[in-house]
PDB file of C-alpha atoms in Angstrom:
ATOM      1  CA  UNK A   1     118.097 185.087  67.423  1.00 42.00           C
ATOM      2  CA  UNK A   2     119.785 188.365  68.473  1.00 40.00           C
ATOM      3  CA  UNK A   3     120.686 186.674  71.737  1.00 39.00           C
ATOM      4  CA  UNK A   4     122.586 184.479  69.024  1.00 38.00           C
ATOM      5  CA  UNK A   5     124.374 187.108  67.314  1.00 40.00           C
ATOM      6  CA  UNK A   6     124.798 189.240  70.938  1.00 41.00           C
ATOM      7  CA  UNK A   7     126.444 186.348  72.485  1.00 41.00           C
ATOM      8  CA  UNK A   8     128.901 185.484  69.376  1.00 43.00           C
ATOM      9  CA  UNK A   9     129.803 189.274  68.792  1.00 44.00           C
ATOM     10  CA  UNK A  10     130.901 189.624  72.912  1.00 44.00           C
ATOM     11  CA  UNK A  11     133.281 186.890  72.399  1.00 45.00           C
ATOM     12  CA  UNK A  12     134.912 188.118  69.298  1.00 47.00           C
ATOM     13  CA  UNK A  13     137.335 190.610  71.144  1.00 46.00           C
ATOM     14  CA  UNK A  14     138.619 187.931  73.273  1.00 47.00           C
ATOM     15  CA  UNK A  15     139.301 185.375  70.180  1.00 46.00           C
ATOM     16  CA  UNK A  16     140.997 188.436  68.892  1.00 43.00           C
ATOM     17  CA  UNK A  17     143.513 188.981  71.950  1.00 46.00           C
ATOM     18  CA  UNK A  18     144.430 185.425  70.997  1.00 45.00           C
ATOM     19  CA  UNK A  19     144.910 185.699  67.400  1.00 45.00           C
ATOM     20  CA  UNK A  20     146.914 189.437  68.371  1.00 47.00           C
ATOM     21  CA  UNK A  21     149.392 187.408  70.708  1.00 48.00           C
ATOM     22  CA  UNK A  22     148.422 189.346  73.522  1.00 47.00           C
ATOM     23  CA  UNK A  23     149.494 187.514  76.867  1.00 48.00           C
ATOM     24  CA  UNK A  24     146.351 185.718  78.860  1.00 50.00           C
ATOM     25  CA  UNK A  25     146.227 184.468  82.202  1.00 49.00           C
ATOM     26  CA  UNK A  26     146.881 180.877  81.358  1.00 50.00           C
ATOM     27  CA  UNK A  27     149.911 181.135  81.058  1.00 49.00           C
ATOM     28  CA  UNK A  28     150.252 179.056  77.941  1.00 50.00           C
ATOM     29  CA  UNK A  29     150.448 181.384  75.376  1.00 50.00           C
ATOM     30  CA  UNK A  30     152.896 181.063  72.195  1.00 51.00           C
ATOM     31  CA  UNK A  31     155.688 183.105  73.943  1.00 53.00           C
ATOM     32  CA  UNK A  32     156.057 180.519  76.957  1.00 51.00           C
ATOM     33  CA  UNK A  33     156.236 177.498  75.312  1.00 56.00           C
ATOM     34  CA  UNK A  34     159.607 175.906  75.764  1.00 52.00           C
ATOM     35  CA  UNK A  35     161.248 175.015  72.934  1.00 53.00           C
ATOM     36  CA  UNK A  36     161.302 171.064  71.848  1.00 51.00           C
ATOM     37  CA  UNK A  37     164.741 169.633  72.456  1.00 51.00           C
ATOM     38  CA  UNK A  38     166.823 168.993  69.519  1.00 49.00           C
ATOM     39  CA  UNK A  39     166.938 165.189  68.056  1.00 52.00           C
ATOM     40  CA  UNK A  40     169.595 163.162  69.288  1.00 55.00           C
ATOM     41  CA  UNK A  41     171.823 161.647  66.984  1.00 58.00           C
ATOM     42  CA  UNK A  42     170.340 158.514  64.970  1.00 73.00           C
ATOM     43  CA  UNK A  43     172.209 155.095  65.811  1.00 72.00           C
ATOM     44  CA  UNK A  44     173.645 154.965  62.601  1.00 80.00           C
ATOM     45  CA  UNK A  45     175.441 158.274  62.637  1.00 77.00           C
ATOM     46  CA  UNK A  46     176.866 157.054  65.851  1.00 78.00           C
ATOM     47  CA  UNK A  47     177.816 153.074  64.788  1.00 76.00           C
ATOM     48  CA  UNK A  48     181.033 154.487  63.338  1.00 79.00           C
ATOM     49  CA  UNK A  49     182.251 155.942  66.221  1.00 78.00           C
ATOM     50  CA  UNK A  50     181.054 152.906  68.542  1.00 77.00           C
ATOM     51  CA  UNK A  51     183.166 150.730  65.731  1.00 78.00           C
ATOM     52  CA  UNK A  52     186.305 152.889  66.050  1.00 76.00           C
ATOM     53  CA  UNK A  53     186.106 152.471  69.988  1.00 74.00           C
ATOM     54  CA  UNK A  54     185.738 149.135  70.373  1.00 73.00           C
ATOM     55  CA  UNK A  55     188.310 148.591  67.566  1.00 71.00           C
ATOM     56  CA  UNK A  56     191.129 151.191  69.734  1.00 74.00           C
ATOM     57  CA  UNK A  57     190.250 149.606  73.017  1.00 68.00           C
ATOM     58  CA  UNK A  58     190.475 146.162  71.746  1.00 66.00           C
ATOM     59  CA  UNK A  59     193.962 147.117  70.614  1.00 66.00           C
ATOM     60  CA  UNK A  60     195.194 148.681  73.887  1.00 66.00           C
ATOM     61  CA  UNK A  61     193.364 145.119  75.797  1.00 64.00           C
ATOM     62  CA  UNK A  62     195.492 143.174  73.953  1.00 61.00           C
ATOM     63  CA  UNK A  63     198.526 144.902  73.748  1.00 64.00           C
ATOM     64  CA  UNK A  64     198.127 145.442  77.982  1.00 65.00           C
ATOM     65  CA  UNK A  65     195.775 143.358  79.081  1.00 74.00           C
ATOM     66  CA  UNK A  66     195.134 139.525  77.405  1.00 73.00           C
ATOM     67  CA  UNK A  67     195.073 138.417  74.274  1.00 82.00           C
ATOM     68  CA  UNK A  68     194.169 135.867  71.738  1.00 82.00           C
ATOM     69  CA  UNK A  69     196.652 133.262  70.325  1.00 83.00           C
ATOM     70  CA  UNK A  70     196.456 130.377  67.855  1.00 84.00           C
ATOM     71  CA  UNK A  71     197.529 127.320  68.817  1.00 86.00           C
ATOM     72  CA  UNK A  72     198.863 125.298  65.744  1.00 84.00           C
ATOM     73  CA  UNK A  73     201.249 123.166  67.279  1.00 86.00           C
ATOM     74  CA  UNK A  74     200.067 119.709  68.767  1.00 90.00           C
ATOM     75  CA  UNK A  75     202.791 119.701  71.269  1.00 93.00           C
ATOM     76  CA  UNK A  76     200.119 120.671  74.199  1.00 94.00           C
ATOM     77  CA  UNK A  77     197.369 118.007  73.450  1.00 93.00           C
ATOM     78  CA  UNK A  78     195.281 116.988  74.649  1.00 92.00           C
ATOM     79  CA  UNK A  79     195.186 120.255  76.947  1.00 95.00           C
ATOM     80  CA  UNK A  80     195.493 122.286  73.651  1.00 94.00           C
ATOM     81  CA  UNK A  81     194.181 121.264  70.113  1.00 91.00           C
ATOM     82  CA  UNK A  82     196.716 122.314  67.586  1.00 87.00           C
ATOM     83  CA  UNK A  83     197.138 119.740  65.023  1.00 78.00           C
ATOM     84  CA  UNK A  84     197.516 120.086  60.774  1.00 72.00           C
ATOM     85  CA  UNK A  85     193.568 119.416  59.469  1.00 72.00           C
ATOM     86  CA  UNK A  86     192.059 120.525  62.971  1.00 76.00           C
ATOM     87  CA  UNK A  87     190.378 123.006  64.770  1.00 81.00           C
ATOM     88  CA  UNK A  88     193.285 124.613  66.233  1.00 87.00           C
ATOM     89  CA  UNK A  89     192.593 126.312  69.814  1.00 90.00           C
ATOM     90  CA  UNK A  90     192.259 130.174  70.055  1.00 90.00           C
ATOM     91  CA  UNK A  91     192.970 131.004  73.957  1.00 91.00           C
ATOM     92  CA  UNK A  92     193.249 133.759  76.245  1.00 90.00           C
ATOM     93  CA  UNK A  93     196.454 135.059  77.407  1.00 92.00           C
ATOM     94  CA  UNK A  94     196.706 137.054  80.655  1.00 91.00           C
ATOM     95  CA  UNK A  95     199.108 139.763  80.584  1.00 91.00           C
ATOM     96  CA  UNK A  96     198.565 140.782  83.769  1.00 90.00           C
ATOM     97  CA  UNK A  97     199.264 137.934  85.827  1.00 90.00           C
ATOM     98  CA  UNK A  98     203.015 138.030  85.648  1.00 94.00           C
ATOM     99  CA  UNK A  99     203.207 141.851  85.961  1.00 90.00           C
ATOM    100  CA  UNK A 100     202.766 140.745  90.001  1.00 91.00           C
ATOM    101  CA  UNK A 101     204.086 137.651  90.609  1.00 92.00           C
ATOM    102  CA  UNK A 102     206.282 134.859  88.477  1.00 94.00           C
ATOM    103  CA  UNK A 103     205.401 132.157  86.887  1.00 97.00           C
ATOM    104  CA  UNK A 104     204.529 128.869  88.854  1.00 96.00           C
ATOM    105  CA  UNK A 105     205.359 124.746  88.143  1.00 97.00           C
ATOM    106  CA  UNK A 106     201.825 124.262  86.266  1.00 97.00           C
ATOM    107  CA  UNK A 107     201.634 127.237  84.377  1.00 97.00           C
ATOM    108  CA  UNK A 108     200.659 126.890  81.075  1.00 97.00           C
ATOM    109  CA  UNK A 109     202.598 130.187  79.039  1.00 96.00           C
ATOM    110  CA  UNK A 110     202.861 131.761  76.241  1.00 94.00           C
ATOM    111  CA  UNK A 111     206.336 133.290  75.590  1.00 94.00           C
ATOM    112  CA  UNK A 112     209.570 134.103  73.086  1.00 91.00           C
ATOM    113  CA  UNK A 113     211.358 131.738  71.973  1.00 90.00           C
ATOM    114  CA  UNK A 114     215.009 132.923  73.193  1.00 91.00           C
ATOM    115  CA  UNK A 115     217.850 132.687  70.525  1.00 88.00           C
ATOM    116  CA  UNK A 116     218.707 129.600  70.917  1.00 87.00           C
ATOM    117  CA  UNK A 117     215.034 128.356  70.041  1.00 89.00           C
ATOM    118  CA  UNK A 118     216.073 127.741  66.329  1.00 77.00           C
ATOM    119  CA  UNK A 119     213.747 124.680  65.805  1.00 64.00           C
ATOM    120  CA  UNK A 120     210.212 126.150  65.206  1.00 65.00           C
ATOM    121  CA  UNK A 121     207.226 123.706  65.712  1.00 63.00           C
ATOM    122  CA  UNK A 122     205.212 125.935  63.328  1.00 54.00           C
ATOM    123  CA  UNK A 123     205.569 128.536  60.726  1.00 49.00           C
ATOM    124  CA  UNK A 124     203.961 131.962  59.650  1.00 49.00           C
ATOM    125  CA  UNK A 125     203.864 131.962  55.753  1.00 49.00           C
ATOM    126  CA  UNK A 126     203.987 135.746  55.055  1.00 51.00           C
ATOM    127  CA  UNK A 127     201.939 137.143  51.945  1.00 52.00           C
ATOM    128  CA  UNK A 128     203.818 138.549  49.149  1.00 55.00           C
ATOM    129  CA  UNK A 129     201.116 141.100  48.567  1.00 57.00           C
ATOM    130  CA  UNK A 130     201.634 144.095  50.927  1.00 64.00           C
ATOM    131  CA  UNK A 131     197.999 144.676  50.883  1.00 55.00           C
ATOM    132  CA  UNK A 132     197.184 140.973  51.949  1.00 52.00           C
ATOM    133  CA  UNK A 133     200.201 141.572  54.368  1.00 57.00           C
ATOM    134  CA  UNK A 134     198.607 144.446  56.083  1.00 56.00           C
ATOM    135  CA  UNK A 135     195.190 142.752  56.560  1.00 54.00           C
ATOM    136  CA  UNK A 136     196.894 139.684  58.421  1.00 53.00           C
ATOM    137  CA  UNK A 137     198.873 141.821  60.404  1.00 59.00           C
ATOM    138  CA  UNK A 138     196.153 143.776  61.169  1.00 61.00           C
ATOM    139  CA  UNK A 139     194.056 140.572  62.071  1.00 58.00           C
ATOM    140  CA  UNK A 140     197.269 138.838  64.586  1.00 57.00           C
ATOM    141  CA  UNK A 141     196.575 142.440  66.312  1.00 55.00           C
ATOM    142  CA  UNK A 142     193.132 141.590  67.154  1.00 55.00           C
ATOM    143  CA  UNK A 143     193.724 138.246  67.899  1.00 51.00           C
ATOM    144  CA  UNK A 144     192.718 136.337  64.572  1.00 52.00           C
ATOM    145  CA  UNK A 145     196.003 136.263  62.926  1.00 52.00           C
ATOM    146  CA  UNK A 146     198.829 133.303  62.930  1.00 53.00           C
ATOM    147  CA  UNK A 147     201.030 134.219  65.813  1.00 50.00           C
ATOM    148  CA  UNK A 148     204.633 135.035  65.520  1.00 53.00           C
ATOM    149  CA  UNK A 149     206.551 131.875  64.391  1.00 56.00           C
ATOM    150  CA  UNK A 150     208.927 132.455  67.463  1.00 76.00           C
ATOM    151  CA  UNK A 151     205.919 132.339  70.087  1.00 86.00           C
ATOM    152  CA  UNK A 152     205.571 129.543  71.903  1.00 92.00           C
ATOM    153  CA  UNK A 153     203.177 127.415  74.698  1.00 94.00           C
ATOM    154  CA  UNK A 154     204.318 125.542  76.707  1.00 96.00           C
ATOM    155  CA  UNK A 155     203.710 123.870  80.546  1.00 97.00           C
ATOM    156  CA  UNK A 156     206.202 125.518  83.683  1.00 98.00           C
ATOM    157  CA  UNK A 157     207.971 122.539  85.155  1.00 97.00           C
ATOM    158  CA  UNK A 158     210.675 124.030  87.452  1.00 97.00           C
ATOM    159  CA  UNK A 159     211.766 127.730  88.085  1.00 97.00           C
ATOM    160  CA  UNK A 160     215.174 128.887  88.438  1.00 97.00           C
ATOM    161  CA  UNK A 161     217.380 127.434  91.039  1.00 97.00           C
ATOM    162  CA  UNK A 162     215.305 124.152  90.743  1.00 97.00           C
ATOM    163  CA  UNK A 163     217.248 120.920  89.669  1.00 97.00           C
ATOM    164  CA  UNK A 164     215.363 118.756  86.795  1.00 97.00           C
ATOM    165  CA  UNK A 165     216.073 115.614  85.290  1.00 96.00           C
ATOM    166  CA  UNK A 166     214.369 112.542  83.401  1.00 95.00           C
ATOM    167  CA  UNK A 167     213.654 109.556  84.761  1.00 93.00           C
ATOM    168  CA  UNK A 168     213.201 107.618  87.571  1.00 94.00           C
ATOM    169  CA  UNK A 169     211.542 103.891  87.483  1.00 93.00           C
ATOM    170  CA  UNK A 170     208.623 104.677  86.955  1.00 94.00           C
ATOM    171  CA  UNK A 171     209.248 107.072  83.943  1.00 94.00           C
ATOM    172  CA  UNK A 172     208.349 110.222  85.863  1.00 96.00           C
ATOM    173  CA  UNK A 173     210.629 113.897  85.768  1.00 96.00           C
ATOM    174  CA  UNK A 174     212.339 114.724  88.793  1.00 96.00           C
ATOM    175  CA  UNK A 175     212.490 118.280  90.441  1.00 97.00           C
ATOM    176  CA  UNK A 176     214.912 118.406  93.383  1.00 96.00           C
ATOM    177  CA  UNK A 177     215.420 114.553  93.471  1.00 95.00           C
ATOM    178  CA  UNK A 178     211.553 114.503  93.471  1.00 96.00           C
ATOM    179  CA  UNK A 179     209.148 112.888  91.322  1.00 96.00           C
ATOM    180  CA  UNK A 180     206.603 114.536  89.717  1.00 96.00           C
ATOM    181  CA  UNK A 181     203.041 114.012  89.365  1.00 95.00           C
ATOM    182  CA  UNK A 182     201.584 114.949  86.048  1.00 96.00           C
ATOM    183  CA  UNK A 183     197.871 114.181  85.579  1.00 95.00           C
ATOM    184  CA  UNK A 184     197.856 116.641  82.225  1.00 96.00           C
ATOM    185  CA  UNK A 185     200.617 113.906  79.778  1.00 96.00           C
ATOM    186  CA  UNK A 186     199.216 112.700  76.840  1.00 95.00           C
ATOM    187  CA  UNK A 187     200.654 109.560  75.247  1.00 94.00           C
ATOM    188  CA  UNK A 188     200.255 110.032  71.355  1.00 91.00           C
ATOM    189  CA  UNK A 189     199.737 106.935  70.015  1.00 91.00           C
ATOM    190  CA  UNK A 190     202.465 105.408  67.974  1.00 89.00           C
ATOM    191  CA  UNK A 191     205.304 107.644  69.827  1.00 89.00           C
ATOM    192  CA  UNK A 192     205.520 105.116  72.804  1.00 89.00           C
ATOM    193  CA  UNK A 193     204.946 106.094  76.637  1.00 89.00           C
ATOM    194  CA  UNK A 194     208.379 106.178  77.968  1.00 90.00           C
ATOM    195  CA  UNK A 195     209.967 109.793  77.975  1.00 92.00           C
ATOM    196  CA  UNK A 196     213.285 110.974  76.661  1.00 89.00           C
ATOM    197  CA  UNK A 197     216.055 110.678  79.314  1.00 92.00           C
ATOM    198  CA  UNK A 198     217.906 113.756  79.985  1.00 94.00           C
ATOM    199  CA  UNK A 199     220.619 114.667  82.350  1.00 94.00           C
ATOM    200  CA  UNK A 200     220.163 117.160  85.572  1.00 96.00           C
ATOM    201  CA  UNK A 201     220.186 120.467  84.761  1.00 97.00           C
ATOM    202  CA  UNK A 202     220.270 123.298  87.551  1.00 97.00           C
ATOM    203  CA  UNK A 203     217.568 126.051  86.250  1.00 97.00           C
ATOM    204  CA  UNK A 204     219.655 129.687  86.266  1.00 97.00           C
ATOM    205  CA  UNK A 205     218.039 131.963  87.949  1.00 97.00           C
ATOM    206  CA  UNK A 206     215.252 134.310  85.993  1.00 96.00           C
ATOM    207  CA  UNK A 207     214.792 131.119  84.246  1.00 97.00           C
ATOM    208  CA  UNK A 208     212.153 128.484  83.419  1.00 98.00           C
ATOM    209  CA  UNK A 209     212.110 124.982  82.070  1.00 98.00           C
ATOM    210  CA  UNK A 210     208.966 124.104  79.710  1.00 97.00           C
ATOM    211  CA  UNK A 211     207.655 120.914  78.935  1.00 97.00           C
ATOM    212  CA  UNK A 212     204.896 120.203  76.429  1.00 96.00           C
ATOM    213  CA  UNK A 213     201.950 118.180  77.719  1.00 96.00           C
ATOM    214  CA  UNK A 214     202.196 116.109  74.623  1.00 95.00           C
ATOM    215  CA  UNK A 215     205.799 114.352  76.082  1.00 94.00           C
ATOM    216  CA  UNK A 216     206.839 112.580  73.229  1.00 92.00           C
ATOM    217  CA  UNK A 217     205.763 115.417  70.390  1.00 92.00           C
ATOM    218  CA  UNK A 218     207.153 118.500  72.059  1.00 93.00           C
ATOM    219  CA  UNK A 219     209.899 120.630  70.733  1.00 92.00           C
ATOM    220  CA  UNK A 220     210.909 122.060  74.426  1.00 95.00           C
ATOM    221  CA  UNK A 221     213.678 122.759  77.394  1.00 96.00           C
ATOM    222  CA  UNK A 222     215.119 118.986  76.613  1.00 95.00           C
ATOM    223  CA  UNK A 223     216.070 120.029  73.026  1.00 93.00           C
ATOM    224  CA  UNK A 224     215.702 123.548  71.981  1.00 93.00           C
ATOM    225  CA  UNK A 225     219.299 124.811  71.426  1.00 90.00           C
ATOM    226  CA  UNK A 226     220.722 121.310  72.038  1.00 90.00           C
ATOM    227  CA  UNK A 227     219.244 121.177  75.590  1.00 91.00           C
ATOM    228  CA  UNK A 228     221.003 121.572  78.999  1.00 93.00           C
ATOM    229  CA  UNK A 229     221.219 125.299  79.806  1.00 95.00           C
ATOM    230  CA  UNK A 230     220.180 126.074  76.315  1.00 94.00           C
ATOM    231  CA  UNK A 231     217.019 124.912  76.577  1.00 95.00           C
ATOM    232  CA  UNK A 232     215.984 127.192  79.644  1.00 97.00           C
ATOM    233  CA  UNK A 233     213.539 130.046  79.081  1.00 97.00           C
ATOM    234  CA  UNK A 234     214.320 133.517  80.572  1.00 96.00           C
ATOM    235  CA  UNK A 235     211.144 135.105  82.498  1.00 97.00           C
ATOM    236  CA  UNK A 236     211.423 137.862  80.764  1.00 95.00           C
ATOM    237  CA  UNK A 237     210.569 136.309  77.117  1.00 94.00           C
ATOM    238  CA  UNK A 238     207.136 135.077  79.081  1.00 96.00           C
ATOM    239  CA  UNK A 239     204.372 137.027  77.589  1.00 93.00           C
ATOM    240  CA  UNK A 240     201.073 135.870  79.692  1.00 94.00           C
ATOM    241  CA  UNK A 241     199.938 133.327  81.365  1.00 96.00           C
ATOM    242  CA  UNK A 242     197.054 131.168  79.048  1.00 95.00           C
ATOM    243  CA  UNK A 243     193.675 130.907  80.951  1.00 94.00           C
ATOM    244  CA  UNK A 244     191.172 129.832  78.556  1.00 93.00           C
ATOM    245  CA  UNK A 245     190.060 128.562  75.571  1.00 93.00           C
ATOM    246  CA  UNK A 246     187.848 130.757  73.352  1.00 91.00           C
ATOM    247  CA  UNK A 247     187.665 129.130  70.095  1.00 87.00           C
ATOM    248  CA  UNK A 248     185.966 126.733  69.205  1.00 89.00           C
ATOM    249  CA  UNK A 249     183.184 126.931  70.975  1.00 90.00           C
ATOM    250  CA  UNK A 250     182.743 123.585  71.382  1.00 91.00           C
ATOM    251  CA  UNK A 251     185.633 123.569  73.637  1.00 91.00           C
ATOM    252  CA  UNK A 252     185.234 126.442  75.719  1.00 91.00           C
ATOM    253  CA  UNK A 253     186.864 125.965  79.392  1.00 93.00           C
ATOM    254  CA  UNK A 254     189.604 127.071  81.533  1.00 94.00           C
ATOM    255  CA  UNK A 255     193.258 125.674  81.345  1.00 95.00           C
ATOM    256  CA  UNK A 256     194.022 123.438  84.672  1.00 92.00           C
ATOM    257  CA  UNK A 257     197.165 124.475  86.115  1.00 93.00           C
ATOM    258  CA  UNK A 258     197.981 121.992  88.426  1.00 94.00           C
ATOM    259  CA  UNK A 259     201.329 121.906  90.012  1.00 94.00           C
ATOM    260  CA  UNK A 260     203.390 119.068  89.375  1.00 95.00           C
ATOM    261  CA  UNK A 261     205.419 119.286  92.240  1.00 94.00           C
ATOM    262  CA  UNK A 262     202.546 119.045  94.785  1.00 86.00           C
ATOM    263  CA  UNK A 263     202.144 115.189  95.066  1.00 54.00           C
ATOM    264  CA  UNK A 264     198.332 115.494  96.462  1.00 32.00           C
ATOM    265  CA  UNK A 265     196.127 115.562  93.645  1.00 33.00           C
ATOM    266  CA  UNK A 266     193.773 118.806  94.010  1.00 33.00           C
ATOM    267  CA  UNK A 267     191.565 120.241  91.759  1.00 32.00           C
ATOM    268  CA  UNK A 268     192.537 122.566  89.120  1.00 37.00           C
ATOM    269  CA  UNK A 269     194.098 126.114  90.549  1.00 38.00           C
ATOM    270  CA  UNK A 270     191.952 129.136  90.741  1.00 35.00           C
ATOM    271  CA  UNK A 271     191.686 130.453  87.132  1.00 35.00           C
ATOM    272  CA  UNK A 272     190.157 133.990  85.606  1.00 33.00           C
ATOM    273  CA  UNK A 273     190.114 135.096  82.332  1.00 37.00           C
ATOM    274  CA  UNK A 274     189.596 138.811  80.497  1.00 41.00           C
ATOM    275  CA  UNK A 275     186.516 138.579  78.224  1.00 41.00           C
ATOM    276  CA  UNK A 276     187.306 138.787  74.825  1.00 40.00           C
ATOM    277  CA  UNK A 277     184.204 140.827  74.323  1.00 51.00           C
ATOM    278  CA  UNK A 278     185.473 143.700  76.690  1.00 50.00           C
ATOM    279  CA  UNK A 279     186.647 145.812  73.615  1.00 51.00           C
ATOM    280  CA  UNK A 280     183.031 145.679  72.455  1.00 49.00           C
ATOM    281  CA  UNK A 281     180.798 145.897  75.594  1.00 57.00           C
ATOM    282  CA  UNK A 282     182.817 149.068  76.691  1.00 54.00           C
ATOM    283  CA  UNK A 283     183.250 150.704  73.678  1.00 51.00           C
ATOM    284  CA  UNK A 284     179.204 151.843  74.343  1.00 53.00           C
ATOM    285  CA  UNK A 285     179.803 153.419  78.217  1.00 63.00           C
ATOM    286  CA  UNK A 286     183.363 154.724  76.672  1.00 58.00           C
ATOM    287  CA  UNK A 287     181.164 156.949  73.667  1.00 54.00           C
ATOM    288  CA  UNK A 288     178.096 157.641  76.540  1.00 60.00           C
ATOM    289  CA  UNK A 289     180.998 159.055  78.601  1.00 61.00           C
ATOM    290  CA  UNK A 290     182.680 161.461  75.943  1.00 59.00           C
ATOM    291  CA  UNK A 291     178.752 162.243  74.998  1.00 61.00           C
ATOM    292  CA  UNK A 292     178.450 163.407  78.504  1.00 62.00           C
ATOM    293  CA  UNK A 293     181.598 165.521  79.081  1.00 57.00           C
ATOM    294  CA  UNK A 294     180.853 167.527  75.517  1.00 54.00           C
ATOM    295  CA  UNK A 295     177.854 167.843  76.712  1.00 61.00           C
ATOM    296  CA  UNK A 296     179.222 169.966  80.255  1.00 52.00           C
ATOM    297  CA  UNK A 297     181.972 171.404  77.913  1.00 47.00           C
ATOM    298  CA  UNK A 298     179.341 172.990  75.762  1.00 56.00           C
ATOM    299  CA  UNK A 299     177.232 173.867  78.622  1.00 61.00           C
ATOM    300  CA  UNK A 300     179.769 175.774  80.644  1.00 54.00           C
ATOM    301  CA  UNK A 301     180.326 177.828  77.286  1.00 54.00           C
ATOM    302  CA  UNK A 302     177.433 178.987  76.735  1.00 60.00           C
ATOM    303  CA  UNK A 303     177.056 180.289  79.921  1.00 61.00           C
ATOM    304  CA  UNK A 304     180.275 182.545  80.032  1.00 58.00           C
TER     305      UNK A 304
END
């Protein structure tokens, strides 16, 4: 029994340094514990900010980069759906492209109508409520918007310099004297297969001639602004070069851009295309990186 109480009373004094906070040899006393590191930020104090990033960088993609157009014209089937009652076509229009090099015979293009253009193949009904009028303009930013009734799409025939004319024999356009082969026409049915005859016109230069894939439905070079020189397209009104379809989904692909004046038939020309998702997937490494450099910012502070 008193060894008992002997052996409890010696180790009172040293329970004691502990409760006193007097340092021990282990090292782990109250004083040396680091302090726990402050909670990050919860995921939905930060989905704002990811929202506003991907929103801005969508907006600079598409206003440098590629962006989304409606097709609502039917003057491109069967390459491009665009019809009244149908699933029109959303696709992917490089910017880039033509920012280093010029548009090709095959090219499929997306562009400004030039002022003779007067006859529209579709038109933008604008809301008379300015709040409805914001939200749509706001949605043609990001792609999901009617496009401008002056855009247009159309397929590069010749470039400037290039003589073109309608027909020979065997109802094909002529470039140069020759013929060219066009695996892409579609024959709608009731409008006939034999194309509209016009007369040669020399391209100017810095100019294009367009042609819709749908021959016989097409509001194009032939008769925008009465045809002949009219009906040319300066490369400057091009605005990208269309390289996919992204909508619907059951028609994702790429667009063949096969040139007509090549009489070997190849496959379809390398094609790329800018995801659509880009504005989204780097909106995350875009907020990680400004995370990072406050982070050094605030570090290099509070050391001064």
């Amino acid at each position: 029994m008193a060894d008992v109480m002997r052996s409890g009373s010696a180790e009172e004094p040293h329970e004691a340094e502990h409760h006193s906070g007097a340092p021990d040899d282990s090292g782990e006393g109250p004083r040396s514990r680091k302090p726990k590191n402050k909670k990050k930020g919860s995921f939905w104090r930060e989905l704002p900010i990811l929202i506003v990033t991907a929103l801005v960088l969508t907006v600079l993609i598409q206003a440098f980069i590629a962006r989304v157009y409606v097709i609502p014209s039917q003057s491109m089937e069967q390459t491009l759906h665009g019809c009244t009652g149908c699933n029109n076509d959303r696709v992917l229009v490089d910017k880039l492209t033509y920012r280093f090099s010029d548009p090709k015979p095959g090219d499929v293009v997306v562009f400004r109508g030039p002022q003779p253009w007067v006859q529209n193949e579709f038109r933008t009904e604008e809301p008379s409520n300015p709040v409805a009028g914001f939200f749509q303009g706001a949605a043609s930013l990001l792609g999901f918007g009617a496009p401008d009734e002056k855009d247009f799409v159309k397929r590069v025939i010749a470039v400037g310099g290039q003589k073109v004319e309608c027909c020979d024999a065997q109802n094909r356009v002529l470039v140069d004297g020759k013929p060219l082969n066009e695996p892409y026409l579609y024959w709608e049915p009731g409008r006939g297969v034999g194309q509209e005859e016009f007369k040669e016109v020399t391209v100017p230069p810095g100019h294009l001639w367009v042609m819709g894939d749908n021959r016989n439905d097409s509001a194009d070079s032939r008769v925008q602004g009465g045809g002949g020189l009219n009906g040319a397209v300066p490369v400057d009104n091009v605005i990208g070069k269309a390289q996919f379809i992204v909508l619907p989904p059951t028609r994702w692909q790429g667009i063949a851009d096969p040139d007509p004046q090549t009489t070997a038939l190849g496959a379809p020309a390398w094609q790329t295309g800018v995801p659509v998702g880009f504005g989204v997937a780097a909106a995350f490494p875009t907020v990680w990186l400004g995370r990072r450099l406050v982070g050094v910012v605030s570090k290099g502070r509070a050391s001064e």
